[in-house]
Amino acid sequence: METKRWETAARRGAKMQPLSEAEQALLRGGYELFERFRSGLTEAHEEMRRARMMRQMRQDERSATAPVGNTLGSCVDNAIADQVDNLPEAQLLPEREETSKSAEEMSDVVSYVLYHAGWPGKYQTIMEDAIVTGTGVAEVFWDDEAEDGEGMVSVLAWHPEDFYPDPSVENLQDGRACFKVTHTTVDWVEAHYPHAKGYVGEDRSLPWQEGLGEDAPQDDARTTLIEFWYKRYDAESRRTSVHMAQMAGGALLYSTELGFGGADRAAYADGVYAHGQYPLHALQIPACLAQAVRNGADSRLPGDAERD
C-alpha cells in the first residue's frame, strides 16, 4: 500500500502534529486531492518547464532542430510587446443613463487601485508566461497588510508551473479546488508559522525551479508550501463559499474554515470572499515556445539524459 506524504512526517524529522478529526480530515483530503491534480498535470507542467528553458537558452546550447534563437526570441518579445501595448483598462458600464457619471468615477477608482497594485508590470509577466508556456496565472486578492495595515486590493503573477487547477474541468471556477505551491525550506515555514514548529517535515517530491532557494545552505531541509483553495456548497441556502488552507511537509498551517493557525473562524463563516469564487485566474493562449516544444524543437534539453 502506498505511503502518503502526511503519514511520513515523523520519518522526515518531524513530530506528528496534534490535530482534531476535522483538521486531520482537511489535511488528508487536501494532500490526496493535490496528488491527483499533480498526477494529471505532470505532462503539461513538463512542457511548460521545457518551453521556459528554451526561452532562457543561448543558441549554441540548442539542438540542431531548434529554430534560430534570434528569430524565436524576437517572435516572443514582439508578442509580449503587442500585449503590453494593449494593456486592458478598467471600464465599468452604467446600467442606466443616469448612473453613467458614477460608472465613470468607479472606473477611475478601479484604475487607480490596479496602478498602485503594480498591474502594468504584473500584466507583462502574465503575458510572458502565457506566450512562453501557454498559460498565465493571476491572483487578485485583498492584502490586509497593504496601505500600512489598512488593506488594499493586490495582484500577483504566479508561475503556471507552480499552479495546480482541477485537470478534469475546463473552467477553473468549476473545479473541486486549486493549489498554489511555493518552494521553500522547513526553517522558513517554521519561522512564519511558529505554531507548526517541529511538525513540518522535509518534502522534495516536487521539482525545484532553477534559481529558487539558491541562497539557502545546501544542507537546509527543503519543503513545499501548498496553498489549498476549495469550495463548500450549502444546499439549504444554495450558496457556495470559498475557503483557503495552507500546509507544508505534512503539517497543517492555516485554515479559514476551521479557524486554525490564527484564522478568525467567525470572520470566515461565509467564506473568504462573498462572491464564492477562487481568486485565481488563468489565461490560456497559443504559446510560441510551448508549440515549438510540441513540434519537437529542442527535443533534447539539458537534464534529459539524467532522466532517461
Short mmCIF file of C-alpha atoms in Angstrom, two decimals:
data_model
loop_
_atom_site.label_atom_id
_atom_site.label_comp_id
_atom_site.label_asym_id
_atom_site.label_seq_id
_atom_site.Cartn_x
_atom_site.Cartn_y
_atom_site.Cartn_z
CA MET A 1 0.00 0.00 0.00
CA GLU A 2 1.38 3.40 -0.96
CA THR A 3 2.52 5.56 1.96
CA LYS A 4 1.03 9.03 1.83
CA ARG A 5 3.05 12.18 2.35
CA TRP A 6 1.30 13.35 5.52
CA GLU A 7 1.76 9.89 7.08
CA THR A 8 5.57 10.01 6.79
CA ALA A 9 6.18 13.36 8.52
CA ALA A 10 7.72 11.74 11.60
CA ARG A 11 10.16 9.81 9.43
CA ARG A 12 11.32 13.04 7.79
CA GLY A 13 12.49 14.55 11.07
CA ALA A 14 9.12 15.99 12.15
CA LYS A 15 6.84 15.10 15.02
CA MET A 16 3.25 14.08 14.38
CA GLN A 17 1.04 17.15 14.67
CA PRO A 18 -1.79 17.01 17.22
CA LEU A 19 -4.93 17.79 15.22
CA SER A 20 -8.66 17.35 15.69
CA GLU A 21 -10.54 14.90 13.48
CA ALA A 22 -11.80 17.75 11.30
CA GLU A 23 -8.28 19.18 10.94
CA GLN A 24 -6.84 15.76 10.10
CA ALA A 25 -9.57 15.23 7.50
CA LEU A 26 -8.83 18.60 5.88
CA LEU A 27 -5.09 17.92 5.79
CA ARG A 28 -5.53 14.39 4.43
CA GLY A 29 -8.13 15.44 1.88
CA GLY A 30 -6.03 18.37 0.72
CA TYR A 31 -2.94 16.25 0.12
CA GLU A 32 -4.91 13.47 -1.58
CA LEU A 33 -6.56 15.91 -3.97
CA PHE A 34 -3.25 17.67 -4.63
CA GLU A 35 -1.63 14.36 -5.58
CA ARG A 36 -4.45 13.68 -8.07
CA PHE A 37 -4.11 17.11 -9.64
CA ARG A 38 -0.32 16.85 -9.75
CA SER A 39 -0.51 13.49 -11.49
CA GLY A 40 -2.99 14.83 -14.04
CA LEU A 41 -0.88 17.91 -14.80
CA THR A 42 2.57 16.29 -14.94
CA GLU A 43 2.80 16.28 -18.73
CA ALA A 44 1.52 19.87 -19.08
CA HIS A 45 3.94 21.16 -16.44
CA GLU A 46 6.85 19.33 -18.04
CA GLU A 47 6.02 21.01 -21.35
CA MET A 48 5.93 24.40 -19.61
CA ARG A 49 9.32 23.72 -18.00
CA ARG A 50 10.90 22.81 -21.31
CA ALA A 51 9.43 25.87 -23.01
CA ARG A 52 10.81 28.15 -20.29
CA MET A 53 14.21 26.51 -20.54
CA MET A 54 14.20 27.12 -24.28
CA ARG A 55 13.40 30.79 -23.66
CA GLN A 56 16.49 31.07 -21.43
CA MET A 57 18.95 29.10 -23.54
CA ARG A 58 21.61 30.55 -25.81
CA GLN A 59 21.62 29.42 -29.43
CA ASP A 60 24.81 27.38 -29.01
CA GLU A 61 23.04 25.38 -26.29
CA ARG A 62 20.10 24.47 -28.51
CA SER A 63 19.69 21.31 -30.55
CA ALA A 64 20.18 21.33 -34.31
CA THR A 65 16.41 21.14 -34.82
CA ALA A 66 15.67 24.27 -32.80
CA PRO A 67 14.55 27.48 -34.51
CA VAL A 68 17.24 30.15 -34.68
CA GLY A 69 17.38 31.86 -31.29
CA ASN A 70 17.18 35.43 -32.61
CA THR A 71 14.11 34.61 -34.69
CA LEU A 72 12.31 32.73 -31.94
CA GLY A 73 13.30 35.24 -29.26
CA SER A 74 12.15 38.17 -31.39
CA CYS A 75 8.84 36.44 -32.02
CA VAL A 76 8.26 36.06 -28.29
CA ASP A 77 9.43 39.60 -27.47
CA ASN A 78 7.17 41.10 -30.13
CA ALA A 79 4.17 39.10 -28.97
CA ILE A 80 4.72 40.28 -25.39
CA ALA A 81 5.18 43.88 -26.52
CA ASP A 82 1.93 43.73 -28.52
CA GLN A 83 0.05 42.58 -25.45
CA VAL A 84 1.64 45.20 -23.19
CA ASP A 85 0.82 47.94 -25.69
CA ASN A 86 -2.81 46.85 -25.42
CA LEU A 87 -2.93 46.81 -21.63
CA PRO A 88 -6.58 46.33 -20.60
CA GLU A 89 -8.18 49.30 -18.89
CA ALA A 90 -10.94 49.19 -16.31
CA GLN A 91 -14.26 50.33 -17.76
CA LEU A 92 -17.47 49.97 -15.78
CA LEU A 93 -20.62 50.29 -17.84
CA PRO A 94 -23.69 52.04 -16.40
CA GLU A 95 -26.92 50.10 -16.07
CA ARG A 96 -28.91 53.24 -16.78
CA GLU A 97 -28.09 56.60 -18.34
CA GLU A 98 -28.44 58.42 -15.01
CA THR A 99 -25.67 56.26 -13.48
CA SER A 100 -23.13 56.99 -16.21
CA LYS A 101 -21.24 59.51 -14.05
CA SER A 102 -20.97 57.01 -11.18
CA ALA A 103 -19.72 54.33 -13.58
CA GLU A 104 -17.07 56.71 -14.90
CA GLU A 105 -15.95 57.59 -11.38
CA MET A 106 -15.76 53.94 -10.34
CA SER A 107 -13.72 53.17 -13.47
CA ASP A 108 -11.20 55.76 -12.29
CA VAL A 109 -11.16 54.21 -8.81
CA VAL A 110 -10.51 50.71 -10.16
CA SER A 111 -7.78 52.04 -12.47
CA TYR A 112 -6.13 53.80 -9.50
CA VAL A 113 -6.23 50.62 -7.40
CA LEU A 114 -4.76 48.50 -10.20
CA TYR A 115 -1.99 51.02 -10.88
CA HIS A 116 -0.92 51.06 -7.22
CA ALA A 117 -1.06 47.26 -7.18
CA GLY A 118 1.60 47.27 -9.91
CA TRP A 119 -0.80 45.93 -12.52
CA PRO A 120 1.18 47.02 -15.62
CA GLY A 121 4.27 45.07 -14.53
CA LYS A 122 2.23 42.09 -13.36
CA TYR A 123 0.35 42.05 -16.66
CA GLN A 124 3.62 41.92 -18.59
CA THR A 125 4.76 38.94 -16.51
CA ILE A 126 1.43 37.18 -17.01
CA MET A 127 1.61 37.76 -20.76
CA GLU A 128 5.17 36.46 -20.96
CA ASP A 129 4.16 33.34 -19.04
CA ALA A 130 1.19 32.83 -21.34
CA ILE A 131 3.17 33.34 -24.55
CA VAL A 132 6.08 31.15 -23.43
CA THR A 133 4.24 28.34 -21.62
CA GLY A 134 0.68 28.71 -22.89
CA THR A 135 -0.74 29.79 -19.53
CA GLY A 136 -0.58 32.97 -17.46
CA VAL A 137 -1.88 32.97 -13.88
CA ALA A 138 -3.08 35.99 -11.90
CA GLU A 139 -4.27 36.14 -8.32
CA VAL A 140 -6.44 39.11 -7.35
CA PHE A 141 -6.86 39.29 -3.60
CA TRP A 142 -7.33 41.53 -0.60
CA ASP A 143 -3.99 42.22 1.12
CA ASP A 144 -4.61 43.00 4.80
CA GLU A 145 -1.04 44.31 5.23
CA ALA A 146 -1.15 46.82 2.37
CA GLU A 147 -1.53 50.56 2.92
CA ASP A 148 0.09 50.42 6.38
CA GLY A 149 -2.33 47.79 7.60
CA GLU A 150 -5.44 49.42 6.17
CA GLY A 151 -5.71 46.77 3.46
CA MET A 152 -5.99 47.07 -0.31
CA VAL A 153 -6.59 45.01 -3.43
CA SER A 154 -3.41 43.40 -4.72
CA VAL A 155 -2.40 41.36 -7.77
CA LEU A 156 0.13 38.54 -8.06
CA ALA A 157 1.52 36.90 -11.18
CA TRP A 158 2.04 33.23 -10.35
CA HIS A 159 4.27 30.80 -12.27
CA PRO A 160 1.94 28.36 -14.09
CA GLU A 161 4.38 25.55 -13.28
CA ASP A 162 3.51 26.11 -9.62
CA PHE A 163 -0.24 26.26 -10.14
CA TYR A 164 -2.47 23.19 -9.97
CA PRO A 165 -6.10 23.68 -11.07
CA ASP A 166 -8.53 20.79 -11.41
CA PRO A 167 -7.43 18.94 -14.60
CA SER A 168 -10.89 17.38 -15.04
CA VAL A 169 -12.68 20.66 -15.92
CA GLU A 170 -12.12 23.43 -18.46
CA ASN A 171 -13.33 26.33 -16.30
CA LEU A 172 -11.13 26.88 -13.25
CA GLN A 173 -14.13 28.08 -11.22
CA ASP A 174 -15.93 24.77 -11.81
CA GLY A 175 -13.07 22.80 -10.28
CA ARG A 176 -13.08 20.93 -6.99
CA ALA A 177 -10.12 23.02 -5.83
CA CYS A 178 -6.92 24.71 -6.99
CA PHE A 179 -3.46 24.80 -5.46
CA LYS A 180 -0.51 27.20 -5.42
CA VAL A 181 2.89 25.91 -4.35
CA THR A 182 5.97 27.72 -3.04
CA HIS A 183 9.37 26.02 -2.89
CA THR A 184 10.99 26.94 0.40
CA THR A 185 12.70 25.49 3.49
CA VAL A 186 11.46 23.99 6.73
CA ASP A 187 13.19 26.82 8.64
CA TRP A 188 11.32 29.48 6.64
CA VAL A 189 7.95 27.82 7.19
CA GLU A 190 8.52 27.38 10.92
CA ALA A 191 9.68 30.99 11.26
CA HIS A 192 6.49 32.27 9.61
CA TYR A 193 4.18 29.70 11.24
CA PRO A 194 5.69 29.26 14.74
CA HIS A 195 2.72 27.18 15.95
CA ALA A 196 3.82 24.48 13.47
CA LYS A 197 7.44 24.33 14.69
CA GLY A 198 8.63 20.75 14.92
CA TYR A 199 5.78 19.40 12.81
CA VAL A 200 6.96 20.44 9.32
CA GLY A 201 8.83 17.68 7.53
CA GLU A 202 11.18 17.76 4.56
CA ASP A 203 9.39 17.39 1.23
CA ARG A 204 11.35 17.08 -2.01
CA SER A 205 8.57 15.46 -4.02
CA LEU A 206 8.19 18.45 -6.36
CA PRO A 207 10.96 19.62 -8.71
CA TRP A 208 12.56 22.86 -7.55
CA GLN A 209 12.52 25.65 -10.07
CA GLU A 210 16.01 26.57 -11.23
CA GLY A 211 17.21 29.60 -9.29
CA LEU A 212 14.86 29.10 -6.33
CA GLY A 213 16.46 28.54 -2.95
CA GLU A 214 19.99 29.28 -4.18
CA ASP A 215 20.67 31.48 -1.17
CA ALA A 216 19.74 28.71 1.25
CA PRO A 217 22.54 26.48 2.57
CA GLN A 218 22.66 23.18 0.72
CA ASP A 219 22.03 21.23 3.91
CA ASP A 220 18.80 23.12 4.68
CA ALA A 221 15.76 20.86 4.73
CA ARG A 222 13.55 21.88 1.83
CA THR A 223 9.80 21.63 1.71
CA THR A 224 6.79 22.68 -0.33
CA LEU A 225 4.29 25.21 1.00
CA ILE A 226 0.89 24.42 -0.52
CA GLU A 227 -1.97 26.92 -0.59
CA PHE A 228 -5.22 24.99 -0.98
CA TRP A 229 -8.34 26.79 -2.26
CA TYR A 230 -11.62 24.86 -2.21
CA LYS A 231 -15.38 25.42 -2.21
CA ARG A 232 -18.23 24.30 0.02
CA TYR A 233 -21.82 24.19 -1.18
CA ASP A 234 -24.75 24.74 1.21
CA ALA A 235 -27.83 23.07 -0.30
CA GLU A 236 -30.17 24.82 2.11
CA SER A 237 -29.07 28.34 1.22
CA ARG A 238 -27.98 27.35 -2.32
CA ARG A 239 -24.80 29.27 -1.72
CA THR A 240 -21.19 28.40 -2.45
CA SER A 241 -18.41 29.57 -0.15
CA VAL A 242 -14.69 29.52 -0.88
CA HIS A 243 -12.09 28.66 1.77
CA MET A 244 -8.32 28.51 1.96
CA ALA A 245 -5.92 26.27 3.87
CA GLN A 246 -2.13 26.12 3.93
CA MET A 247 0.01 23.05 4.55
CA ALA A 248 3.67 22.10 4.30
CA GLY A 249 5.70 18.98 4.94
CA GLY A 250 2.72 17.02 6.24
CA ALA A 251 1.63 19.77 8.66
CA LEU A 252 -1.48 21.95 8.66
CA LEU A 253 -0.54 25.63 8.93
CA TYR A 254 -3.73 27.60 8.44
CA SER A 255 -7.44 27.12 7.75
CA THR A 256 -10.15 29.72 7.29
CA GLU A 257 -12.90 27.10 7.55
CA LEU A 258 -11.70 25.61 10.84
CA GLY A 259 -10.21 28.73 12.40
CA PHE A 260 -6.78 27.09 12.58
CA GLY A 261 -3.41 28.83 12.77
CA GLY A 262 -4.76 32.21 13.85
CA ALA A 263 -7.64 32.42 11.37
CA ASP A 264 -10.81 34.00 12.72
CA ARG A 265 -13.42 31.30 12.11
CA ALA A 266 -16.34 33.67 12.70
CA ALA A 267 -14.97 36.19 10.20
CA TYR A 268 -14.80 33.45 7.55
CA ALA A 269 -18.16 31.85 8.34
CA ASP A 270 -19.37 32.69 4.83
CA GLY A 271 -16.03 32.01 3.17
CA VAL A 272 -13.05 34.17 2.29
CA TYR A 273 -14.84 36.15 -0.42
CA ALA A 274 -18.55 36.96 -0.67
CA HIS A 275 -18.64 36.10 -4.40
CA GLY A 276 -17.67 32.49 -3.60
CA GLN A 277 -15.09 32.34 -6.41
CA TYR A 278 -11.44 31.37 -6.44
CA PRO A 279 -9.22 34.49 -6.51
CA LEU A 280 -7.03 32.90 -9.17
CA HIS A 281 -7.49 33.36 -12.90
CA ALA A 282 -5.75 31.51 -15.72
CA LEU A 283 -5.26 32.96 -19.20
CA GLN A 284 -4.51 30.44 -21.93
CA ILE A 285 -3.33 31.46 -25.39
CA PRO A 286 -1.35 29.78 -28.21
CA ALA A 287 2.23 29.72 -26.96
CA CYS A 288 5.22 30.28 -29.24
CA LEU A 289 7.71 28.21 -27.23
CA ALA A 290 5.27 25.61 -25.95
CA GLN A 291 4.22 24.94 -29.53
CA ALA A 292 7.86 24.66 -30.56
CA VAL A 293 8.35 22.01 -27.88
CA ARG A 294 5.28 20.15 -29.14
CA ASN A 295 6.75 20.22 -32.64
CA GLY A 296 9.94 18.57 -31.43
CA ALA A 297 12.28 21.57 -31.26
CA ASP A 298 14.98 21.09 -28.62
CA SER A 299 13.80 17.56 -28.11
CA ARG A 300 16.93 17.03 -26.02
CA LEU A 301 17.25 19.74 -23.39
CA PRO A 302 19.92 19.79 -20.65
CA GLY A 303 18.98 17.29 -17.96
CA ASP A 304 17.09 14.93 -20.25
CA ALA A 305 19.93 12.42 -20.25
CA GLU A 306 19.82 12.20 -16.47
CA ARG A 307 16.08 11.48 -16.57
CA ASP A 308 16.36 8.76 -19.26
#
